[in-house]
CSV table of C-alpha atoms and ligand atoms in Angstrom, one decimal:
chain,number,residue,atom,x,y,z
A,592,MET,CA,28.7,-102.2,-44.3
A,593,PHE,CA,26.2,-99.4,-45.1
A,594,GLY,CA,25.2,-97.0,-42.4
A,595,LYS,CA,21.4,-96.8,-41.8
A,596,LYS,CA,20.1,-93.7,-43.7
A,597,LYS,CA,18.3,-91.3,-41.4
A,598,GLN,CA,14.8,-91.0,-42.6
A,599,PRO,CA,13.3,-87.4,-42.8
A,600,ILE,CA,10.6,-86.8,-40.3
A,601,ILE,CA,7.3,-86.2,-42.1
A,602,LYS,CA,4.7,-83.8,-40.7
A,603,GLU,CA,2.2,-86.7,-40.2
A,604,ASP,CA,4.6,-88.4,-37.9
A,605,ILE,CA,5.1,-85.3,-35.8
A,606,ILE,CA,1.4,-84.8,-35.5
A,607,GLY,CA,1.2,-88.3,-34.0
A,608,VAL,CA,4.1,-87.6,-31.7
A,609,VAL,CA,2.4,-84.4,-30.5
A,610,LYS,CA,-0.8,-86.2,-29.9
A,611,ASN,CA,0.6,-89.2,-28.1
A,612,SER,CA,3.0,-87.3,-25.9
A,613,GLY,CA,0.3,-85.0,-24.6
A,614,LEU,CA,2.2,-81.9,-25.7
A,615,ARG,CA,-0.2,-79.0,-25.7
A,616,HIS,CA,1.8,-75.9,-24.8
A,617,ILE,CA,5.3,-74.9,-26.0
A,618,ALA,CA,6.9,-71.7,-24.7
A,619,TYR,CA,9.9,-70.2,-26.5
A,620,ILE,CA,12.7,-68.0,-25.3
A,621,MET,CA,13.6,-66.5,-28.7
A,622,ASP,CA,17.3,-65.8,-27.9
A,623,GLY,CA,20.1,-65.0,-30.3
A,624,ASN,CA,18.7,-62.4,-32.6
A,625,GLY,CA,21.5,-60.0,-31.8
A,626,ARG,CA,24.3,-62.5,-32.4
A,627,TRP,CA,22.6,-63.7,-35.6
A,628,ALA,CA,22.8,-60.2,-36.9
A,629,THR,CA,26.3,-59.5,-35.6
A,630,GLU,CA,27.7,-62.7,-37.2
A,631,ARG,CA,26.4,-61.3,-40.5
A,632,SER,CA,27.8,-57.8,-39.9
A,633,LEU,CA,24.2,-56.5,-39.7
A,634,PRO,CA,22.8,-54.1,-37.1
A,635,ARG,CA,21.1,-55.9,-34.2
A,636,GLU,CA,17.7,-54.5,-35.2
A,637,LEU,CA,17.8,-56.6,-38.4
A,638,GLY,CA,18.3,-59.7,-36.1
A,639,HIS,CA,15.0,-58.8,-34.5
A,640,SER,CA,13.3,-58.4,-37.9
A,641,ALA,CA,14.6,-61.9,-38.8
A,642,GLY,CA,13.5,-63.1,-35.4
A,643,ALA,CA,10.0,-61.7,-35.9
A,644,LYS,CA,9.8,-63.4,-39.3
A,645,ASN,CA,10.8,-66.7,-37.7
A,646,PHE,CA,8.3,-66.3,-34.9
A,647,LYS,CA,5.5,-66.2,-37.5
A,648,GLU,CA,6.8,-69.4,-39.1
A,649,VAL,CA,7.1,-71.2,-35.8
A,650,VAL,CA,3.5,-70.2,-34.9
A,651,LYS,CA,2.2,-71.4,-38.2
A,652,TYR,CA,4.1,-74.7,-38.0
A,653,SER,CA,3.1,-75.3,-34.3
A,654,LYS,CA,-0.5,-74.8,-35.2
A,655,ASN,CA,-0.2,-77.2,-38.1
A,656,VAL,CA,1.3,-80.0,-36.0
A,657,GLY,CA,-1.4,-79.8,-33.4
A,658,ILE,CA,0.1,-77.7,-30.6
A,659,ARG,CA,-2.7,-75.8,-28.9
A,660,TYR,CA,-0.8,-73.0,-27.1
A,661,VAL,CA,2.4,-71.2,-27.9
A,662,THR,CA,3.9,-68.6,-25.6
A,663,VAL,CA,6.9,-66.4,-26.7
A,664,TYR,CA,9.2,-64.1,-24.8
A,665,ALA,CA,9.3,-61.0,-27.0
A,666,PHE,CA,10.4,-58.3,-24.6
A,667,SER,CA,11.3,-58.6,-20.9
A,668,THR,CA,11.0,-56.0,-18.1
A,669,GLU,CA,14.8,-55.8,-18.3
A,670,ASN,CA,15.0,-55.2,-22.0
A,671,TRP,CA,14.4,-51.5,-21.5
A,672,LYS,CA,18.1,-51.3,-20.6
A,673,ARG,CA,19.0,-51.9,-24.3
A,674,PRO,CA,19.9,-49.0,-26.6
A,675,GLU,CA,16.9,-46.8,-27.4
A,676,ARG,CA,17.2,-47.6,-31.1
A,677,GLU,CA,17.0,-51.4,-30.4
A,678,VAL,CA,14.0,-50.9,-28.1
A,679,ALA,CA,12.3,-48.8,-30.7
A,680,ALA,CA,12.9,-51.4,-33.4
A,681,ILE,CA,11.3,-54.1,-31.3
A,682,MET,CA,8.3,-51.9,-30.5
A,683,LYS,CA,7.9,-51.2,-34.2
A,684,LEU,CA,8.0,-54.9,-35.0
A,685,LEU,CA,5.3,-55.6,-32.5
A,686,ASP,CA,3.2,-52.7,-33.8
A,687,GLN,CA,3.5,-54.0,-37.4
A,688,TYR,CA,2.8,-57.6,-36.2
A,689,ILE,CA,-0.5,-56.5,-34.6
A,690,ASP,CA,-1.8,-55.5,-38.1
A,691,GLU,CA,-0.8,-58.9,-39.5
A,692,ALA,CA,-2.2,-60.8,-36.5
A,693,ALA,CA,-5.6,-59.2,-37.0
A,694,LEU,CA,-5.8,-60.9,-40.4
A,695,GLU,CA,-5.3,-64.4,-38.9
A,696,ASP,CA,-8.6,-66.3,-38.5
A,697,GLU,CA,-7.7,-69.1,-36.2
A,698,ILE,CA,-5.4,-67.5,-33.6
A,699,GLU,CA,-6.4,-66.0,-30.3
A,700,PHE,CA,-3.9,-63.6,-29.0
A,701,LEU,CA,-3.1,-62.6,-25.4
A,702,PHE,CA,-0.4,-60.2,-24.3
A,703,ILE,CA,1.1,-61.1,-21.0
A,704,GLY,CA,3.2,-58.6,-19.0
A,705,ASP,CA,2.9,-55.2,-17.5
A,706,ARG,CA,1.2,-52.9,-20.1
A,707,GLU,CA,1.4,-49.8,-17.9
A,708,SER,CA,4.8,-48.7,-19.3
A,709,VAL,CA,4.0,-49.6,-22.9
A,710,ASP,CA,3.1,-46.7,-25.3
A,711,PRO,CA,-0.7,-46.0,-24.8
A,712,ARG,CA,-1.3,-46.4,-28.5
A,713,ILE,CA,0.3,-49.8,-28.7
A,714,LYS,CA,-1.5,-50.8,-25.4
A,715,GLU,CA,-4.8,-49.9,-27.0
A,716,ARG,CA,-3.9,-51.9,-30.1
A,717,MET,CA,-3.0,-54.9,-27.9
A,718,SER,CA,-6.4,-54.9,-26.2
A,719,SER,CA,-8.2,-54.5,-29.5
A,720,LEU,CA,-6.4,-57.5,-31.0
A,721,GLU,CA,-7.3,-59.6,-27.9
A,722,SER,CA,-11.0,-58.6,-28.1
A,723,LEU,CA,-11.0,-59.3,-31.9
A,724,THR,CA,-9.5,-62.8,-31.6
A,725,VAL,CA,-11.1,-64.0,-28.3
A,726,GLY,CA,-12.3,-67.7,-28.4
A,727,ARG,CA,-10.3,-68.8,-31.5
A,728,PRO,CA,-9.0,-72.3,-31.4
A,729,PHE,CA,-5.2,-71.8,-31.3
A,730,ARG,CA,-3.6,-69.5,-28.6
A,731,VAL,CA,-0.5,-67.4,-28.9
A,732,ASN,CA,0.6,-65.6,-25.7
A,733,ILE,CA,3.1,-62.8,-26.4
A,734,ALA,CA,5.1,-61.9,-23.3
A,735,PHE,CA,5.8,-58.2,-23.7
A,736,ASN,CA,7.3,-56.1,-20.9
A,737,TYR,CA,7.1,-59.4,-19.0
A,738,GLY,CA,9.0,-60.6,-16.0
A,739,GLY,CA,8.2,-63.8,-14.1
A,740,ARG,CA,8.8,-62.3,-10.7
A,741,ASP,CA,6.9,-59.2,-11.6
A,742,GLU,CA,4.0,-61.4,-12.6
A,743,ILE,CA,4.0,-63.3,-9.3
A,744,VAL,CA,4.0,-60.0,-7.4
A,745,HIS,CA,1.2,-58.7,-9.6
A,746,ALA,CA,-0.8,-61.9,-8.9
A,747,VAL,CA,-0.3,-61.7,-5.1
A,748,ASN,CA,-1.4,-58.0,-5.1
A,749,ARG,CA,-4.5,-58.9,-7.0
A,750,VAL,CA,-5.4,-61.5,-4.3
A,751,LEU,CA,-4.5,-59.1,-1.5
A,752,SER,CA,-6.7,-56.4,-3.0
A,753,ASP,CA,-9.7,-58.7,-2.3
A,754,GLY,CA,-8.9,-58.2,1.4
A,755,ARG,CA,-7.3,-61.6,1.8
A,756,THR,CA,-4.4,-61.9,4.3
A,757,VAL,CA,-3.4,-65.6,3.7
A,758,ILE,CA,-3.0,-66.9,0.2
A,759,ASN,CA,-2.4,-70.4,-1.3
A,760,GLU,CA,-1.0,-71.8,-4.5
A,761,LYS,CA,-4.3,-71.8,-6.3
A,762,ASP,CA,-4.7,-68.1,-5.7
A,763,ILE,CA,-1.5,-67.4,-7.6
A,764,THR,CA,-2.3,-69.9,-10.3
A,765,ASP,CA,-5.6,-68.2,-10.8
A,766,ASN,CA,-4.1,-64.7,-11.0
A,767,VAL,CA,-1.0,-65.1,-13.2
A,768,TYR,CA,-1.5,-63.7,-16.7
A,769,THR,CA,-1.8,-67.2,-18.2
A,770,SER,CA,-4.5,-68.3,-15.8
A,771,ASP,CA,-6.7,-69.6,-18.6
A,772,CYS,CA,-3.9,-71.8,-20.1
A,773,PRO,CA,-2.3,-75.0,-19.0
A,774,ASP,CA,1.3,-74.6,-17.8
A,775,PRO,CA,3.9,-75.0,-20.6
A,776,ASP,CA,4.7,-78.6,-21.1
A,777,LEU,CA,7.9,-77.7,-22.9
A,778,ILE,CA,10.1,-74.6,-22.7
A,779,VAL,CA,12.5,-74.1,-25.6
A,780,ARG,CA,15.4,-71.7,-25.4
A,781,THR,CA,17.5,-71.0,-28.4
A,782,GLY,CA,20.8,-69.1,-28.6
A,783,ALA,CA,23.0,-71.5,-26.6
A,784,GLU,CA,22.2,-70.0,-23.2
A,785,PHE,CA,21.1,-72.3,-20.5
A,786,ARG,CA,18.8,-70.4,-18.2
A,787,ILE,CA,15.2,-69.3,-17.8
A,788,SER,CA,15.8,-65.5,-17.5
A,789,ASN,CA,12.7,-64.7,-15.4
A,790,PHE,CA,10.3,-66.3,-17.9
A,791,LEU,CA,7.2,-68.0,-16.6
A,792,MET,CA,8.7,-68.5,-13.2
A,793,TRP,CA,5.4,-69.8,-11.7
A,794,GLN,CA,4.2,-71.8,-14.7
A,795,SER,CA,7.5,-73.6,-15.4
A,796,ALA,CA,7.6,-75.6,-12.2
A,797,TYR,CA,7.2,-78.9,-14.0
A,798,SER,CA,8.0,-77.9,-17.6
A,799,GLU,CA,10.5,-79.9,-19.6
A,800,LEU,CA,13.4,-77.7,-20.7
A,801,TYR,CA,15.1,-77.9,-24.1
A,802,PHE,CA,18.1,-75.8,-25.2
A,803,SER,CA,19.2,-75.3,-28.7
A,804,ASP,CA,22.5,-73.9,-29.9
A,805,LYS,CA,20.8,-72.4,-32.9
A,806,MET,CA,20.2,-68.6,-32.9
A,807,TRP,CA,16.4,-67.9,-33.0
A,808,PRO,CA,16.2,-66.8,-36.6
A,809,ASP,CA,17.8,-70.1,-37.6
A,810,PHE,CA,15.5,-72.3,-35.5
A,811,LYS,CA,13.4,-74.0,-38.2
A,812,GLN,CA,10.8,-76.8,-38.5
A,813,ALA,CA,13.3,-79.6,-38.3
A,814,ASP,CA,14.5,-78.0,-35.0
A,815,ILE,CA,11.0,-77.9,-33.6
A,816,ASP,CA,10.5,-81.5,-34.6
A,817,ALA,CA,13.7,-82.4,-32.7
A,818,ALA,CA,12.5,-80.6,-29.6
A,819,ILE,CA,9.1,-82.4,-29.9
A,820,ILE,CA,10.7,-85.8,-30.3
A,821,GLU,CA,13.0,-85.1,-27.3
A,822,PHE,CA,9.9,-84.1,-25.2
A,823,SER,CA,8.1,-87.3,-26.2
A,824,LYS,CA,11.0,-89.3,-24.6
A,825,ARG,CA,11.0,-87.5,-21.3
A,826,LYS,CA,9.4,-89.2,-18.3
A,827,ARG,CA,7.2,-86.7,-16.6
A,828,ARG,CA,6.5,-87.6,-13.0
A,829,PHE,CA,5.3,-84.3,-11.5
A,830,GLY,CA,7.0,-85.3,-8.3
A,831,GLY,CA,5.6,-88.8,-8.2
A,832,VAL,CA,7.3,-92.0,-9.0
B,956,LIG,C1,16.5,-62.0,-27.6
B,956,LIG,O1,17.7,-62.0,-28.4
B,956,LIG,C2,15.4,-61.4,-28.3
B,956,LIG,C3,14.7,-60.3,-27.9
B,956,LIG,C4,15.0,-59.6,-26.6
B,956,LIG,C5,13.6,-59.8,-28.6
B,956,LIG,C6,12.7,-60.8,-29.3
B,956,LIG,C7,11.9,-60.1,-30.3
B,956,LIG,C8,11.5,-60.6,-31.5
B,956,LIG,C9,11.7,-62.0,-31.9
B,956,LIG,C10,10.7,-59.7,-32.4
B,956,LIG,C11,9.4,-59.1,-31.9
B,956,LIG,C12,8.4,-60.1,-31.7
B,956,LIG,C13,7.1,-60.1,-32.2
B,956,LIG,C14,6.2,-61.0,-31.5
B,956,LIG,C15,6.7,-59.4,-33.4
B,956,LIG,P1,18.9,-61.1,-28.1
B,956,LIG,O2,18.7,-59.7,-28.7
B,956,LIG,O3,19.1,-61.1,-26.6
B,956,LIG,O4,20.1,-61.8,-28.8
B,956,LIG,P2,21.6,-61.9,-28.3
B,956,LIG,O5,21.6,-62.7,-27.1
B,956,LIG,O6,22.2,-62.6,-29.5
B,956,LIG,O7,22.1,-60.5,-28.2
């Protein structure tokens, strides 16, 4: 007669789910900032500001529920094609975030991607943040001017520069930008798009994929919980039976 009332998920439950499912690394494709803004008749840049705000919340929550590594796709090698004003707005958000990140005391930051075409001042600030935070217990990888294919080419060239002529999988694994992290267990893409878009091409070989219809600025704690619970139900066989 009465439908069973859905119980809210409490943080302690999620901590247990994270632990029991072996979920250590979540990677996010933070898609939908532009549409979030357009739907509100706002300029796209404000969508990115809302996206950056949400990114900070997601990092905080992930850390609190026991995730060890978070990787986010903040700017791709293809994003330079966007209007200059939008690119400038994303660069400014990153620049501002570096100041805030320096005040965190438990987060280690790593920027993954090709830094050569990034403004030298920001490049310098990225390196300083990495040095300042090295060895801290929770890792945030920020993919900036990042492309998965570009990363693989970069890794291969690093191996070849050692004079090698034949390479194996381990050589590439050891030379991708995230070589000191486990591969992502779970890749979450928001924004109702169902593709990987050149993100972590090498590392995603056995990642579980989760797609959300929410635009990134609207992807909140309850949505993270839902993704984690879905992950815990997946059977990961890594090619075995
Ligand atoms: C994709 O949404 C999002 C981006 C290309 C930029 C993501 C950047 C941020 C969240 C802010 C900067 C990050 C940090 C770490 C401070 P889209 O613009 O493609 O959205 P759309 O598909 O709706 O157009």
